[in-house]
Amino acid sequence: MNTNSHISELSIVAKALMAPGKGILAADESDATIQKRFESVNLESNPASRIAYREMLFTAPGAENYISGAILFDETIRQSASSGESFVKILEQKGILPGIKVDMGTEPFGASGEKLTRGLDGLEERVKGYVALGAKFAKWRAVFGIGGGLPTDECVKGNASRLARYAKICQMAGLVPIVEPEVLMDGSHTQQNCEAVTERVLTEVFAQLKQQEVDLTGILLKPNMVVSGSECPEQANSGEVAEATLRVFLKTVPPEVPGIVFLSGGQSPAEATANLNEMNKNGHLPWPLSFSYGRALQAPALQAWAGKPENVTSAQAAFLRRAELNSLARAGTYLPEMENSESGALNLTSQD
Ligand code: 13P
């Protein structure tokens, strides 16, 4: 396939991921991360429990009404559900596009605890393998901590350069790269600090994407929202988060980017929904804004499931409820009162 046909296919996939009312489920936790999540419900992480958990999420009835794509981990894209059907097939049958995390975590950078994301070695070959397994898009996450003079320019540049290289490699193989620079919430920094760092990071990321000739119409941006540090005594409210986040994006994100899908980054599920809703209430923007949440979509479902087969139906209802509320937030029609109503108020279906 030549580069031009790749490019038009990429923008078709990017648009499908941004379908109105839908967002992305980030279910690509590494083994270490899923172990941490499972520990919170006293569950051992092993291949069988990971399959059971992902099967609960991917087979939730009607998830495809709210979910356009699911990001998988390397193990998951090769696994099958209890029916014997592969997870990729199950998602495809629902019209949910399968995606894949291709970064390989982080490596230390410098003496201040900063990190660079790794995974470029052999990426071209790995990406070809994922295309053969059915992946349509990919994800690479870089992290930036705030505090004590961090992040350094060297770390911002290093991670931005690797993000751009990853994006280029994916596009050449026909995968839409989700470019994820995450300015972390951890710490006591103010919302203003987060705004300044997010602007620095996004400016550098788009400079590198341009320099490495990445087609911006065939990527999605997955950024943090501009929030106060989790230990900051003064917490910005949804209106302030929306205003500061949009202020930064309007300065840094070119209009040809086909969509922005937020990470939740440690916000509670309700906060992540309310903040997205607030931004989408703001009217006309150059790009659609949606979600690509991990914890904010999964946390209530994991709590409800806790590894027990008899809880699958209620766990799926909890997942579908978050997905539906975030779908409303895409249109700016979510109301915080909806958090207090049982699922029936939103007419959520359960399996039985
Ligand atoms: P969270 O929404 O839990 O931050 O996860 C999203 C993600 O994919 C992080 O890379």
Tab-separated table of C-alpha atoms and ligand atoms in Angstrom:
chain	number	residue	atom	x	y	z
A	1	MET	CA	0.000	0.000	0.000
A	2	ASN	CA	1.409	3.417	-0.811
A	3	THR	CA	1.703	6.228	1.681
A	4	ASN	CA	-1.244	8.197	0.298
A	5	SER	CA	-3.728	5.391	0.676
A	6	HIS	CA	-2.397	4.780	4.176
A	7	ILE	CA	-3.030	8.407	4.965
A	8	SER	CA	-6.653	8.399	3.874
A	9	GLU	CA	-7.241	5.135	5.741
A	10	LEU	CA	-5.687	6.603	8.835
A	11	SER	CA	-8.005	9.554	8.823
A	12	ILE	CA	-11.020	7.233	8.338
A	13	VAL	CA	-9.993	5.234	11.416
A	14	ALA	CA	-9.314	8.406	13.406
A	15	LYS	CA	-12.778	9.719	12.514
A	16	ALA	CA	-14.386	6.391	13.440
A	17	LEU	CA	-12.713	6.544	16.847
A	18	MET	CA	-14.187	10.032	17.276
A	19	ALA	CA	-17.730	8.956	16.268
A	20	PRO	CA	-20.334	11.185	17.961
A	21	GLY	CA	-21.345	9.976	21.411
A	22	LYS	CA	-18.457	7.533	21.635
A	23	GLY	CA	-15.033	7.328	23.231
A	24	ILE	CA	-12.208	4.883	23.817
A	25	LEU	CA	-11.822	2.317	26.568
A	26	ALA	CA	-8.203	2.152	27.736
A	27	ALA	CA	-7.886	-1.466	28.862
A	28	ASP	CA	-4.166	-1.767	28.160
A	29	GLU	CA	-2.858	-2.017	31.708
A	30	SER	CA	0.546	-3.675	31.829
A	31	ASP	CA	0.898	-6.763	34.019
A	32	ALA	CA	2.301	-4.635	36.854
A	33	THR	CA	-0.545	-2.117	36.636
A	34	ILE	CA	-3.371	-4.641	36.419
A	35	GLN	CA	-1.856	-6.420	39.408
A	36	LYS	CA	-2.095	-3.170	41.372
A	37	ARG	CA	-5.714	-2.688	40.263
A	38	PHE	CA	-6.638	-6.271	41.185
A	39	GLU	CA	-4.955	-5.942	44.594
A	40	SER	CA	-7.466	-3.191	45.398
A	41	VAL	CA	-10.192	-5.879	45.296
A	42	ASN	CA	-8.013	-8.636	46.810
A	43	LEU	CA	-7.739	-10.514	43.576
A	44	GLU	CA	-4.714	-12.352	42.256
A	45	SER	CA	-3.586	-11.309	38.788
A	46	ASN	CA	-2.925	-14.296	36.535
A	47	PRO	CA	-3.775	-15.061	32.898
A	48	ALA	CA	-7.161	-16.559	33.858
A	49	SER	CA	-8.253	-13.621	36.055
A	50	ARG	CA	-7.057	-11.129	33.452
A	51	ILE	CA	-9.053	-12.925	30.740
A	52	ALA	CA	-12.157	-13.038	32.948
A	53	TYR	CA	-11.877	-9.332	33.684
A	54	ARG	CA	-11.339	-8.213	30.103
A	55	GLU	CA	-14.112	-10.552	28.944
A	56	MET	CA	-16.497	-8.891	31.407
A	57	LEU	CA	-15.659	-5.477	29.907
A	58	PHE	CA	-15.567	-6.399	26.215
A	59	THR	CA	-18.784	-8.415	26.242
A	60	ALA	CA	-20.812	-5.816	28.160
A	61	PRO	CA	-24.058	-5.700	26.178
A	62	GLY	CA	-24.457	-2.451	24.269
A	63	ALA	CA	-20.957	-1.126	25.088
A	64	GLU	CA	-20.591	-0.409	21.385
A	65	ASN	CA	-23.180	2.361	21.739
A	66	TYR	CA	-20.654	4.370	23.751
A	67	ILE	CA	-17.277	2.843	22.944
A	68	SER	CA	-15.584	3.256	19.552
A	69	GLY	CA	-12.277	1.569	20.332
A	70	ALA	CA	-10.506	-0.434	23.021
A	71	ILE	CA	-6.780	-0.249	23.710
A	72	LEU	CA	-5.321	-3.657	24.526
A	73	PHE	CA	-2.095	-4.858	26.108
A	74	ASP	CA	0.227	-7.220	24.209
A	75	GLU	CA	-1.035	-10.240	26.141
A	76	THR	CA	-4.706	-9.350	25.615
A	77	ILE	CA	-4.549	-8.900	21.846
A	78	ARG	CA	-3.432	-12.556	21.650
A	79	GLN	CA	-6.031	-13.939	24.084
A	80	SER	CA	-9.475	-15.434	23.664
A	81	ALA	CA	-12.599	-15.260	25.784
A	82	SER	CA	-14.172	-18.326	27.426
A	83	SER	CA	-16.246	-18.849	24.238
A	84	GLY	CA	-12.980	-19.561	22.410
A	85	GLU	CA	-13.320	-16.444	20.298
A	86	SER	CA	-10.416	-14.026	20.306
A	87	PHE	CA	-10.889	-10.701	22.010
A	88	VAL	CA	-10.060	-8.998	18.723
A	89	LYS	CA	-12.916	-10.861	17.024
A	90	ILE	CA	-15.343	-10.095	19.835
A	91	LEU	CA	-14.571	-6.390	19.617
A	92	GLU	CA	-14.724	-6.373	15.811
A	93	GLN	CA	-18.126	-8.061	15.841
A	94	LYS	CA	-19.419	-5.253	18.012
A	95	GLY	CA	-17.909	-2.600	15.763
A	96	ILE	CA	-15.347	-1.624	18.421
A	97	LEU	CA	-11.921	-0.992	16.898
A	98	PRO	CA	-9.059	-2.883	18.553
A	99	GLY	CA	-5.983	-0.840	19.472
A	100	ILE	CA	-2.674	-1.728	21.065
A	101	LYS	CA	-0.282	-0.197	23.576
A	102	VAL	CA	3.127	-0.318	21.918
A	103	ASP	CA	5.355	1.542	24.342
A	104	MET	CA	7.328	-0.657	26.708
A	105	GLY	CA	7.104	1.458	29.836
A	106	THR	CA	9.724	3.924	30.988
A	107	GLU	CA	13.427	4.144	31.734
A	108	PRO	CA	15.085	6.551	34.185
A	109	PHE	CA	16.334	9.832	32.734
A	110	GLY	CA	18.799	12.068	34.564
A	111	ALA	CA	19.243	12.289	38.302
A	112	SER	CA	15.913	13.883	39.255
A	113	GLY	CA	13.633	10.924	38.826
A	114	GLU	CA	12.425	11.834	35.334
A	115	LYS	CA	11.474	9.144	32.848
A	116	LEU	CA	11.712	8.566	29.143
A	117	THR	CA	9.331	6.152	27.477
A	118	ARG	CA	11.012	3.213	25.762
A	119	GLY	CA	10.006	0.844	23.000
A	120	LEU	CA	11.401	2.212	19.727
A	121	ASP	CA	13.815	-0.710	19.270
A	122	GLY	CA	12.159	-3.208	16.977
A	123	LEU	CA	8.955	-1.154	16.886
A	124	GLU	CA	8.544	-1.432	13.108
A	125	GLU	CA	8.484	-5.217	13.344
A	126	ARG	CA	6.202	-5.284	16.376
A	127	VAL	CA	3.772	-2.899	14.727
A	128	LYS	CA	3.564	-5.153	11.653
A	129	GLY	CA	2.711	-8.047	13.962
A	130	TYR	CA	-0.063	-6.053	15.611
A	131	VAL	CA	-1.519	-5.056	12.237
A	132	ALA	CA	-1.611	-8.761	11.353
A	133	LEU	CA	-3.456	-9.444	14.619
A	134	GLY	CA	-6.109	-6.857	13.696
A	135	ALA	CA	-5.008	-3.675	15.483
A	136	LYS	CA	-6.221	-0.474	13.878
A	137	PHE	CA	-4.599	2.050	16.186
A	138	ALA	CA	-1.832	2.289	18.751
A	139	LYS	CA	-0.893	4.137	21.908
A	140	TRP	CA	2.381	5.432	23.352
A	141	ARG	CA	2.387	7.248	26.685
A	142	ALA	CA	5.064	9.652	27.916
A	143	VAL	CA	4.914	11.005	31.469
A	144	PHE	CA	6.031	14.328	32.916
A	145	GLY	CA	6.110	15.053	36.641
A	146	ILE	CA	5.848	18.594	38.008
A	147	GLY	CA	7.866	19.997	40.902
A	148	GLY	CA	11.384	20.983	41.926
A	149	GLY	CA	12.154	22.481	38.512
A	150	LEU	CA	10.761	19.515	36.622
A	151	PRO	CA	10.167	18.668	33.922
A	152	THR	CA	13.504	19.585	32.379
A	153	ASP	CA	13.657	20.739	28.769
A	154	GLU	CA	15.778	17.687	27.996
A	155	CYS	CA	13.097	15.330	29.242
A	156	VAL	CA	10.343	17.199	27.384
A	157	LYS	CA	12.372	17.126	24.161
A	158	GLY	CA	13.427	13.505	24.559
A	159	ASN	CA	9.921	12.230	25.148
A	160	ALA	CA	8.428	14.434	22.420
A	161	SER	CA	10.980	13.183	19.924
A	162	ARG	CA	10.221	9.542	20.759
A	163	LEU	CA	6.471	10.183	20.567
A	164	ALA	CA	6.920	11.612	17.083
A	165	ARG	CA	9.148	8.737	15.946
A	166	TYR	CA	6.574	6.231	17.249
A	167	ALA	CA	3.788	8.120	15.475
A	168	LYS	CA	5.659	8.078	12.182
A	169	ILE	CA	6.411	4.341	12.433
A	170	CYS	CA	2.745	3.580	13.154
A	171	GLN	CA	1.485	5.682	10.273
A	172	MET	CA	3.865	4.014	7.837
A	173	ALA	CA	2.448	0.645	8.890
A	174	GLY	CA	-1.182	1.838	8.669
A	175	LEU	CA	-1.947	2.286	12.388
A	176	VAL	CA	-3.399	5.496	13.805
A	177	PRO	CA	-1.050	6.603	16.579
A	178	ILE	CA	-2.567	7.960	19.752
A	179	VAL	CA	-0.011	10.453	20.977
A	180	GLU	CA	-0.186	10.550	24.766
A	181	PRO	CA	1.906	13.102	26.628
A	182	GLU	CA	0.686	12.957	30.231
A	183	VAL	CA	1.524	15.723	32.671
A	184	LEU	CA	0.971	13.923	35.953
A	185	MET	CA	-1.446	15.085	38.649
A	186	ASP	CA	0.775	13.835	41.491
A	187	GLY	CA	2.124	16.591	43.728
A	188	SER	CA	1.173	19.833	45.381
A	189	HIS	CA	1.580	22.070	42.326
A	190	THR	CA	-1.113	24.579	41.399
A	191	GLN	CA	-3.381	24.478	38.395
A	192	GLN	CA	-1.306	27.363	36.963
A	193	ASN	CA	1.831	25.180	37.149
A	194	CYS	CA	-0.007	22.419	35.317
A	195	GLU	CA	-1.145	24.881	32.671
A	196	ALA	CA	2.382	26.163	32.056
A	197	VAL	CA	3.898	22.663	31.873
A	198	THR	CA	1.107	21.306	29.659
A	199	GLU	CA	1.644	24.201	27.263
A	200	ARG	CA	5.411	23.558	27.166
A	201	VAL	CA	4.918	19.851	26.570
A	202	LEU	CA	2.269	20.198	23.851
A	203	THR	CA	4.272	22.894	22.071
A	204	GLU	CA	7.283	20.577	21.911
A	205	VAL	CA	5.222	17.524	20.933
A	206	PHE	CA	3.667	19.318	17.959
A	207	ALA	CA	7.039	20.783	16.958
A	208	GLN	CA	8.489	17.246	16.869
A	209	LEU	CA	5.494	15.787	15.050
A	210	LYS	CA	5.921	18.448	12.392
A	211	GLN	CA	9.675	17.991	12.179
A	212	GLN	CA	9.322	14.229	11.748
A	213	GLU	CA	6.594	14.734	9.127
A	214	VAL	CA	3.788	12.990	10.936
A	215	ASP	CA	0.438	13.486	9.197
A	216	LEU	CA	-1.625	15.321	11.808
A	217	THR	CA	-4.898	14.266	10.169
A	218	GLY	CA	-4.040	10.662	11.035
A	219	ILE	CA	-3.309	10.920	14.765
A	220	LEU	CA	-5.330	11.427	17.918
A	221	LEU	CA	-3.990	13.424	20.859
A	222	LYS	CA	-4.467	11.921	24.319
A	223	PRO	CA	-3.573	14.618	26.834
A	224	ASN	CA	-4.133	15.340	30.496
A	225	MET	CA	-6.621	17.989	31.501
A	226	VAL	CA	-5.221	21.098	33.190
A	227	VAL	CA	-6.021	20.276	36.818
A	228	SER	CA	-4.537	21.178	40.217
A	229	GLY	CA	-1.964	18.789	41.676
A	230	SER	CA	-3.643	16.069	43.722
A	231	GLU	CA	-1.995	17.420	46.935
A	232	CYS	CA	-2.648	21.085	46.163
A	233	PRO	CA	-4.843	22.630	48.887
A	234	GLU	CA	-6.714	24.686	46.312
A	235	GLN	CA	-8.510	22.517	43.766
A	236	ALA	CA	-9.755	23.982	40.487
A	237	ASN	CA	-13.422	23.269	39.781
A	238	SER	CA	-14.800	21.884	36.502
A	239	GLY	CA	-15.355	25.318	35.000
A	240	GLU	CA	-11.769	26.316	35.773
A	241	VAL	CA	-10.390	23.029	34.469
A	242	ALA	CA	-12.318	23.426	31.217
A	243	GLU	CA	-11.262	27.018	30.743
A	244	ALA	CA	-7.537	26.433	31.373
A	245	THR	CA	-7.434	23.220	29.322
A	246	LEU	CA	-9.065	24.823	26.305
A	247	ARG	CA	-6.866	27.901	26.629
A	248	VAL	CA	-3.759	25.695	26.312
A	249	PHE	CA	-5.127	23.574	23.469
A	250	LEU	CA	-6.217	26.579	21.426
A	251	LYS	CA	-2.616	27.815	21.602
A	252	THR	CA	-0.894	24.512	20.880
A	253	VAL	CA	-3.061	21.938	19.045
A	254	PRO	CA	-3.362	22.486	15.282
A	255	PRO	CA	-6.947	22.428	13.972
A	256	GLU	CA	-6.269	19.554	11.555
A	257	VAL	CA	-5.869	17.114	14.464
A	258	PRO	CA	-9.053	15.026	14.083
A	259	GLY	CA	-9.707	14.561	17.785
A	260	ILE	CA	-8.612	14.857	21.361
A	261	VAL	CA	-9.317	11.969	23.739
A	262	PHE	CA	-8.508	12.649	27.373
A	263	LEU	CA	-6.899	10.324	29.872
A	264	SER	CA	-8.398	10.394	33.370
A	265	GLY	CA	-5.053	10.339	35.162
A	266	GLY	CA	-6.318	9.748	38.708
A	267	GLN	CA	-9.433	11.934	38.617
A	268	SER	CA	-12.481	10.247	40.108
A	269	PRO	CA	-14.909	8.841	37.550
A	270	ALA	CA	-17.417	11.635	38.275
A	271	GLU	CA	-14.769	14.376	38.017
A	272	ALA	CA	-13.469	13.054	34.718
A	273	THR	CA	-17.010	13.042	33.320
A	274	ALA	CA	-17.918	16.488	34.686
A	275	ASN	CA	-14.712	18.063	33.333
A	276	LEU	CA	-15.217	16.595	29.866
A	277	ASN	CA	-18.830	17.740	29.919
A	278	GLU	CA	-17.833	21.276	30.864
A	279	MET	CA	-15.440	21.508	27.935
A	280	ASN	CA	-18.030	20.225	25.510
A	281	LYS	CA	-20.573	22.763	26.789
A	282	ASN	CA	-18.234	25.459	25.564
A	283	GLY	CA	-19.539	25.284	22.029
A	284	HIS	CA	-17.598	25.264	18.817
A	285	LEU	CA	-13.994	24.050	18.946
A	286	PRO	CA	-11.600	23.038	16.155
A	287	TRP	CA	-11.557	19.383	17.288
A	288	PRO	CA	-14.070	16.998	18.879
A	289	LEU	CA	-13.251	16.222	22.511
A	290	SER	CA	-13.836	12.747	23.882
A	291	PHE	CA	-12.527	10.266	26.415
A	292	SER	CA	-9.972	7.479	26.435
A	293	TYR	CA	-10.285	6.647	30.091
A	294	GLY	CA	-8.832	3.719	31.958
A	295	ARG	CA	-9.615	4.095	35.641
A	296	ALA	CA	-12.512	6.524	35.194
A	297	LEU	CA	-14.370	3.970	33.044
A	298	GLN	CA	-13.314	0.835	34.883
A	299	ALA	CA	-13.027	1.572	38.601
A	300	PRO	CA	-16.692	1.067	39.579
A	301	ALA	CA	-16.897	-2.058	37.416
A	302	LEU	CA	-13.775	-3.563	38.975
A	303	GLN	CA	-15.162	-2.887	42.454
A	304	ALA	CA	-18.478	-4.491	41.536
A	305	TRP	CA	-16.829	-7.513	39.900
A	306	ALA	CA	-14.020	-8.310	42.367
A	307	GLY	CA	-13.227	-11.494	40.462
A	308	LYS	CA	-16.569	-13.235	41.101
A	309	PRO	CA	-18.498	-14.731	38.168
A	310	GLU	CA	-21.811	-14.015	39.913
A	311	ASN	CA	-20.967	-10.276	39.810
A	312	VAL	CA	-20.422	-10.052	36.054
A	313	THR	CA	-23.863	-8.588	35.309
A	314	SER	CA	-23.633	-5.864	37.932
A	315	ALA	CA	-20.030	-5.087	36.970
A	316	GLN	CA	-21.065	-4.717	33.341
A	317	ALA	CA	-23.915	-2.426	34.386
A	318	ALA	CA	-21.406	-0.273	36.328
A	319	PHE	CA	-19.114	-0.093	33.297
A	320	LEU	CA	-21.967	0.718	30.922
A	321	ARG	CA	-23.201	3.427	33.255
A	322	ARG	CA	-19.830	5.231	33.215
A	323	ALA	CA	-19.645	4.764	29.460
A	324	GLU	CA	-23.134	6.231	29.020
A	325	LEU	CA	-22.441	9.203	31.302
A	326	ASN	CA	-19.238	9.955	29.394
A	327	SER	CA	-21.149	9.638	26.145
A	328	LEU	CA	-23.493	12.346	27.424
A	329	ALA	CA	-20.459	14.428	28.427
A	330	ARG	CA	-19.307	14.328	24.827
A	331	ALA	CA	-22.414	16.283	23.940
A	332	GLY	CA	-22.260	18.506	27.030
A	333	THR	CA	-25.561	17.073	28.274
A	334	TYR	CA	-24.344	15.285	31.424
A	335	LEU	CA	-25.660	16.549	34.767
A	336	PRO	CA	-23.908	15.852	38.094
A	337	GLU	CA	-27.302	14.770	39.548
A	338	MET	CA	-27.129	11.748	37.273
A	339	GLU	CA	-24.422	10.368	39.577
A	340	ASN	CA	-27.027	9.906	42.319
A	341	SER	CA	-29.611	8.058	40.298
A	342	GLU	CA	-29.601	4.292	40.012
A	343	SER	CA	-28.911	2.956	36.564
A	344	GLY	CA	-32.645	2.610	35.879
A	345	ALA	CA	-32.956	6.377	35.575
A	346	LEU	CA	-30.757	6.182	32.526
A	347	ASN	CA	-32.463	3.080	31.295
A	348	LEU	CA	-29.355	0.945	31.456
A	349	THR	CA	-29.938	-2.581	30.398
A	350	SER	CA	-28.547	-5.485	32.330
A	351	GLN	CA	-27.946	-8.924	30.941
A	352	ASP	CA	-30.878	-10.766	32.463
B	1	13P	P1	-6.323	6.571	32.979
B	1	13P	O1	-7.596	7.112	32.389
B	1	13P	O2	-6.562	5.641	34.119
B	1	13P	O3	-5.336	7.662	33.282
B	1	13P	O4	-5.672	5.662	31.875
B	1	13P	C1	-5.615	6.099	30.584
B	1	13P	C2	-4.419	5.592	29.928
B	1	13P	O5	-4.509	4.956	28.911
B	1	13P	C3	-3.113	5.875	30.534
B	1	13P	O6	-2.098	5.591	29.609
